[in-house]
PDB file of C-alpha atoms and ligand atoms in Angstrom:
ATOM      1  CA  MET A   1      90.370  96.643 104.251  1.00  0.00           C
ATOM      2  CA  THR A   2      93.016  94.532 105.960  1.00  0.00           C
ATOM      3  CA  ASP A   3      93.957  92.336 102.996  1.00  0.00           C
ATOM      4  CA  CYS A   4      94.624  95.110 100.488  1.00  0.00           C
ATOM      5  CA  LEU A   5      98.162  96.091  99.489  1.00  0.00           C
ATOM      6  CA  PHE A   6      97.323  99.754  98.933  1.00  0.00           C
ATOM      7  CA  CYS A   7      95.343 100.013 102.192  1.00  0.00           C
ATOM      8  CA  LYS A   8      98.500  98.724 103.915  1.00  0.00           C
ATOM      9  CA  ILE A   9     100.624 101.362 102.167  1.00  0.00           C
ATOM     10  CA  ILE A  10      98.106 104.051 103.183  1.00  0.00           C
ATOM     11  CA  ALA A  11      98.216 102.785 106.774  1.00  0.00           C
ATOM     12  CA  GLY A  12     102.032 102.847 106.719  1.00  0.00           C
ATOM     13  CA  SER A  13     102.427  99.133 107.431  1.00  0.00           C
ATOM     14  CA  ILE A  14     104.137  98.613 104.034  1.00  0.00           C
ATOM     15  CA  PRO A  15     106.709 101.251 103.038  1.00  0.00           C
ATOM     16  CA  ALA A  16     106.379 103.223  99.813  1.00  0.00           C
ATOM     17  CA  GLY A  17     107.942 106.346  98.369  1.00  0.00           C
ATOM     18  CA  LEU A  18     105.219 108.795  99.326  1.00  0.00           C
ATOM     19  CA  VAL A  19     105.156 111.969  97.258  1.00  0.00           C
ATOM     20  CA  TYR A  20     101.891 113.520  98.458  1.00  0.00           C
ATOM     21  CA  GLN A  21      99.092 112.958 100.928  1.00  0.00           C
ATOM     22  CA  ASP A  22      96.030 114.770 102.180  1.00  0.00           C
ATOM     23  CA  ASP A  23      92.738 113.854 103.856  1.00  0.00           C
ATOM     24  CA  ALA A  24      91.403 112.131 100.749  1.00  0.00           C
ATOM     25  CA  VAL A  25      94.302 110.741  98.705  1.00  0.00           C
ATOM     26  CA  VAL A  26      97.839 109.364  98.969  1.00  0.00           C
ATOM     27  CA  ALA A  27     100.393 109.362  96.120  1.00  0.00           C
ATOM     28  CA  PHE A  28     103.513 107.209  95.962  1.00  0.00           C
ATOM     29  CA  LYS A  29     106.097 106.004  93.463  1.00  0.00           C
ATOM     30  CA  ASP A  30     105.267 102.863  91.499  1.00  0.00           C
ATOM     31  CA  ILE A  31     107.586 100.011  92.545  1.00  0.00           C
ATOM     32  CA  ASN A  32     108.087  99.064  88.864  1.00  0.00           C
ATOM     33  CA  PRO A  33     108.190 102.408  87.058  1.00  0.00           C
ATOM     34  CA  GLN A  34     107.277 102.461  83.368  1.00  0.00           C
ATOM     35  CA  ALA A  35     108.504 106.031  82.797  1.00  0.00           C
ATOM     36  CA  PRO A  36     110.887 108.474  84.526  1.00  0.00           C
ATOM     37  CA  LEU A  37     107.863 109.715  86.509  1.00  0.00           C
ATOM     38  CA  HIS A  38     105.431 106.970  87.492  1.00  0.00           C
ATOM     39  CA  VAL A  39     103.329 107.645  90.536  1.00  0.00           C
ATOM     40  CA  LEU A  40     100.099 106.106  91.751  1.00  0.00           C
ATOM     41  CA  ILE A  41      97.370 108.247  93.284  1.00  0.00           C
ATOM     42  CA  VAL A  42      95.031 106.278  95.524  1.00  0.00           C
ATOM     43  CA  PRO A  43      92.002 107.298  97.579  1.00  0.00           C
ATOM     44  CA  ARG A  44      92.214 106.581 101.303  1.00  0.00           C
ATOM     45  CA  LYS A  45      88.784 104.974 100.864  1.00  0.00           C
ATOM     46  CA  HIS A  46      88.979 101.361  99.684  1.00  0.00           C
ATOM     47  CA  ILE A  47      87.185 101.132  96.317  1.00  0.00           C
ATOM     48  CA  PRO A  48      88.017  97.944  94.342  1.00  0.00           C
ATOM     49  CA  THR A  49      87.394  99.141  90.758  1.00  0.00           C
ATOM     50  CA  LEU A  50      85.861 102.031  88.872  1.00  0.00           C
ATOM     51  CA  ASN A  51      82.726  99.863  88.642  1.00  0.00           C
ATOM     52  CA  ASP A  52      82.294 100.369  92.388  1.00  0.00           C
ATOM     53  CA  LEU A  53      82.218 104.177  92.369  1.00  0.00           C
ATOM     54  CA  ASP A  54      79.194 105.864  93.932  1.00  0.00           C
ATOM     55  CA  PRO A  55      77.924 109.349  93.099  1.00  0.00           C
ATOM     56  CA  GLU A  56      79.275 110.408  96.494  1.00  0.00           C
ATOM     57  CA  ASP A  57      82.790 109.606  95.188  1.00  0.00           C
ATOM     58  CA  ASP A  58      82.630 112.239  92.426  1.00  0.00           C
ATOM     59  CA  ARG A  59      84.545 114.805  94.464  1.00  0.00           C
ATOM     60  CA  LEU A  60      87.142 112.194  95.411  1.00  0.00           C
ATOM     61  CA  VAL A  61      87.814 111.227  91.792  1.00  0.00           C
ATOM     62  CA  GLY A  62      88.081 114.892  90.885  1.00  0.00           C
ATOM     63  CA  SER A  63      90.677 115.390  93.590  1.00  0.00           C
ATOM     64  CA  MET A  64      92.650 112.401  92.246  1.00  0.00           C
ATOM     65  CA  PHE A  65      92.871 114.080  88.830  1.00  0.00           C
ATOM     66  CA  ARG A  66      93.719 117.464  90.306  1.00  0.00           C
ATOM     67  CA  THR A  67      96.477 115.810  92.329  1.00  0.00           C
ATOM     68  CA  ALA A  68      97.784 114.205  89.123  1.00  0.00           C
ATOM     69  CA  ALA A  69      97.948 117.598  87.412  1.00  0.00           C
ATOM     70  CA  ALA A  70      99.664 119.165  90.426  1.00  0.00           C
ATOM     71  CA  LEU A  71     102.295 116.411  90.614  1.00  0.00           C
ATOM     72  CA  ALA A  72     102.936 116.585  86.868  1.00  0.00           C
ATOM     73  CA  LYS A  73     103.421 120.338  87.175  1.00  0.00           C
ATOM     74  CA  GLU A  74     105.667 119.949  90.232  1.00  0.00           C
ATOM     75  CA  HIS A  75     107.916 117.593  88.255  1.00  0.00           C
ATOM     76  CA  GLY A  76     108.062 119.885  85.210  1.00  0.00           C
ATOM     77  CA  TYR A  77     105.790 117.925  82.872  1.00  0.00           C
ATOM     78  CA  GLU A  78     102.853 120.313  82.742  1.00  0.00           C
ATOM     79  CA  THR A  79     103.651 121.409  79.185  1.00  0.00           C
ATOM     80  CA  ARG A  80     105.722 118.464  77.901  1.00  0.00           C
ATOM     81  CA  GLY A  81     102.869 116.120  78.712  1.00  0.00           C
ATOM     82  CA  TYR A  82     101.866 113.235  80.904  1.00  0.00           C
ATOM     83  CA  ARG A  83      99.411 110.353  80.875  1.00  0.00           C
ATOM     84  CA  THR A  84      96.778 109.451  83.486  1.00  0.00           C
ATOM     85  CA  VAL A  85      95.407 105.898  83.457  1.00  0.00           C
ATOM     86  CA  PHE A  86      92.962 103.800  85.446  1.00  0.00           C
ATOM     87  CA  ASN A  87      93.139 100.099  84.569  1.00  0.00           C
ATOM     88  CA  THR A  88      89.923  98.235  85.273  1.00  0.00           C
ATOM     89  CA  ASN A  89      89.734  94.461  85.614  1.00  0.00           C
ATOM     90  CA  ARG A  90      91.588  91.689  83.815  1.00  0.00           C
ATOM     91  CA  GLU A  91      91.865  92.675  80.172  1.00  0.00           C
ATOM     92  CA  ALA A  92      93.017  96.163  81.099  1.00  0.00           C
ATOM     93  CA  GLY A  93      95.705  94.710  83.362  1.00  0.00           C
ATOM     94  CA  GLN A  94      94.417  95.704  86.798  1.00  0.00           C
ATOM     95  CA  THR A  95      96.432  93.778  89.385  1.00  0.00           C
ATOM     96  CA  VAL A  96      95.664  95.697  92.598  1.00  0.00           C
ATOM     97  CA  PHE A  97      91.981  95.989  93.415  1.00  0.00           C
ATOM     98  CA  HIS A  98      92.020  99.359  95.137  1.00  0.00           C
ATOM     99  CA  ILE A  99      91.559 102.027  92.492  1.00  0.00           C
ATOM    100  CA  HIS A 100      94.678 103.958  91.567  1.00  0.00           C
ATOM    101  CA  LEU A 101      95.410 106.614  89.004  1.00  0.00           C
ATOM    102  CA  HIS A 102      98.721 106.041  87.211  1.00  0.00           C
ATOM    103  CA  VAL A 103     100.594 109.233  86.303  1.00  0.00           C
ATOM    104  CA  LEU A 104     103.325 108.629  83.708  1.00  0.00           C
ATOM    105  CA  ALA A 105     105.706 111.188  82.221  1.00  0.00           C
ATOM    106  CA  GLY A 106     109.241 111.819  81.056  1.00  0.00           C
ATOM    107  CA  ARG A 107     109.328 109.920  77.770  1.00  0.00           C
ATOM    108  CA  GLY A 108     107.304 109.756  74.583  1.00  0.00           C
ATOM    109  CA  LEU A 109     104.281 107.594  75.341  1.00  0.00           C
ATOM    110  CA  THR A 110     102.903 105.603  72.432  1.00  0.00           C
ATOM    111  CA  TRP A 111      99.289 105.480  71.338  1.00  0.00           C
ATOM    112  CA  PRO A 112      97.380 103.239  71.190  1.00  0.00           C
ATOM    113  CA  PRO A 113      98.648 101.722  74.434  1.00  0.00           C
ATOM    114  CA  GLY A 114      99.589  98.037  74.464  1.00  0.00           C
TER     115      GLY A 114
HETATM  116  P1  5GP B 201      97.570  97.970  87.927  1.00  0.00           P
HETATM  117  O1  5GP B 201      98.274  96.910  87.124  1.00  0.00           O
HETATM  118  O2  5GP B 201      96.629  97.369  88.951  1.00  0.00           O
HETATM  119  O3  5GP B 201      96.913  99.040  87.105  1.00  0.00           O
HETATM  120  O4  5GP B 201      98.717  98.740  88.709  1.00  0.00           O
HETATM  121  C1  5GP B 201      99.268  98.274  89.903  1.00  0.00           C
HETATM  122  C2  5GP B 201     100.596  98.967  90.047  1.00  0.00           C
HETATM  123  O5  5GP B 201     101.033  98.811  91.385  1.00  0.00           O
HETATM  124  C3  5GP B 201     101.689  98.387  89.152  1.00  0.00           C
HETATM  125  O6  5GP B 201     102.182  99.395  88.281  1.00  0.00           O
HETATM  126  C4  5GP B 201     102.737  97.888  90.137  1.00  0.00           C
HETATM  127  O7  5GP B 201     104.057  98.098  89.683  1.00  0.00           O
HETATM  128  C5  5GP B 201     102.420  98.676  91.395  1.00  0.00           C
HETATM  129  N1  5GP B 201     102.767  97.981  92.623  1.00  0.00           N
HETATM  130  C6  5GP B 201     102.511  96.670  92.905  1.00  0.00           C
HETATM  131  N2  5GP B 201     102.945  96.379  94.145  1.00  0.00           N
HETATM  132  C7  5GP B 201     103.473  97.542  94.654  1.00  0.00           C
HETATM  133  C8  5GP B 201     104.091  97.865  95.907  1.00  0.00           C
HETATM  134  O8  5GP B 201     104.228  97.044  96.821  1.00  0.00           O
HETATM  135  N3  5GP B 201     104.541  99.136  96.051  1.00  0.00           N
HETATM  136  C9  5GP B 201     104.395 100.081  95.065  1.00  0.00           C
HETATM  137  N4  5GP B 201     104.884 101.299  95.332  1.00  0.00           N
HETATM  138  N5  5GP B 201     103.822  99.797  93.884  1.00  0.00           N
HETATM  139  C10 5GP B 201     103.363  98.550  93.680  1.00  0.00           C
HETATM  140 ZN1   ZN B 202      92.416  99.001  99.745  1.00  0.00          ZN
END
């Protein structure tokens, strides 16, 4: 997808603080971090929202969550705790329409979220 911000980051045409990549996913630092650790895990495949997932994406979504757990552990938050969030569409605050898993850690996170 040529007109997608996260596809451009994945392609390397827009710089980002990459923290992990493999054949299926790329993870990079959020440009406007909401916690001491705030990374976004995105699939290389362009999928606009969770509503667009196919059964064939089940493995991909699983690898996004396993990557989140690995990054949280790598940064020392495995036991302290961390939050994983997908925002979907307007009322949830989705602003980039290429699915991304937020991983937030390093401060007390309130519940319910705003
Ligand atoms: P959403 O609101 O769609 O759930 O999350 C989009 C996230 O992407 C936001 O947290 C925002 O700060 C982040 N973001 C937007 N533009 C860029 C960018 O150019 N680079 C990076 N690294 N993050 C971005
Ligand atoms: Zn995209």
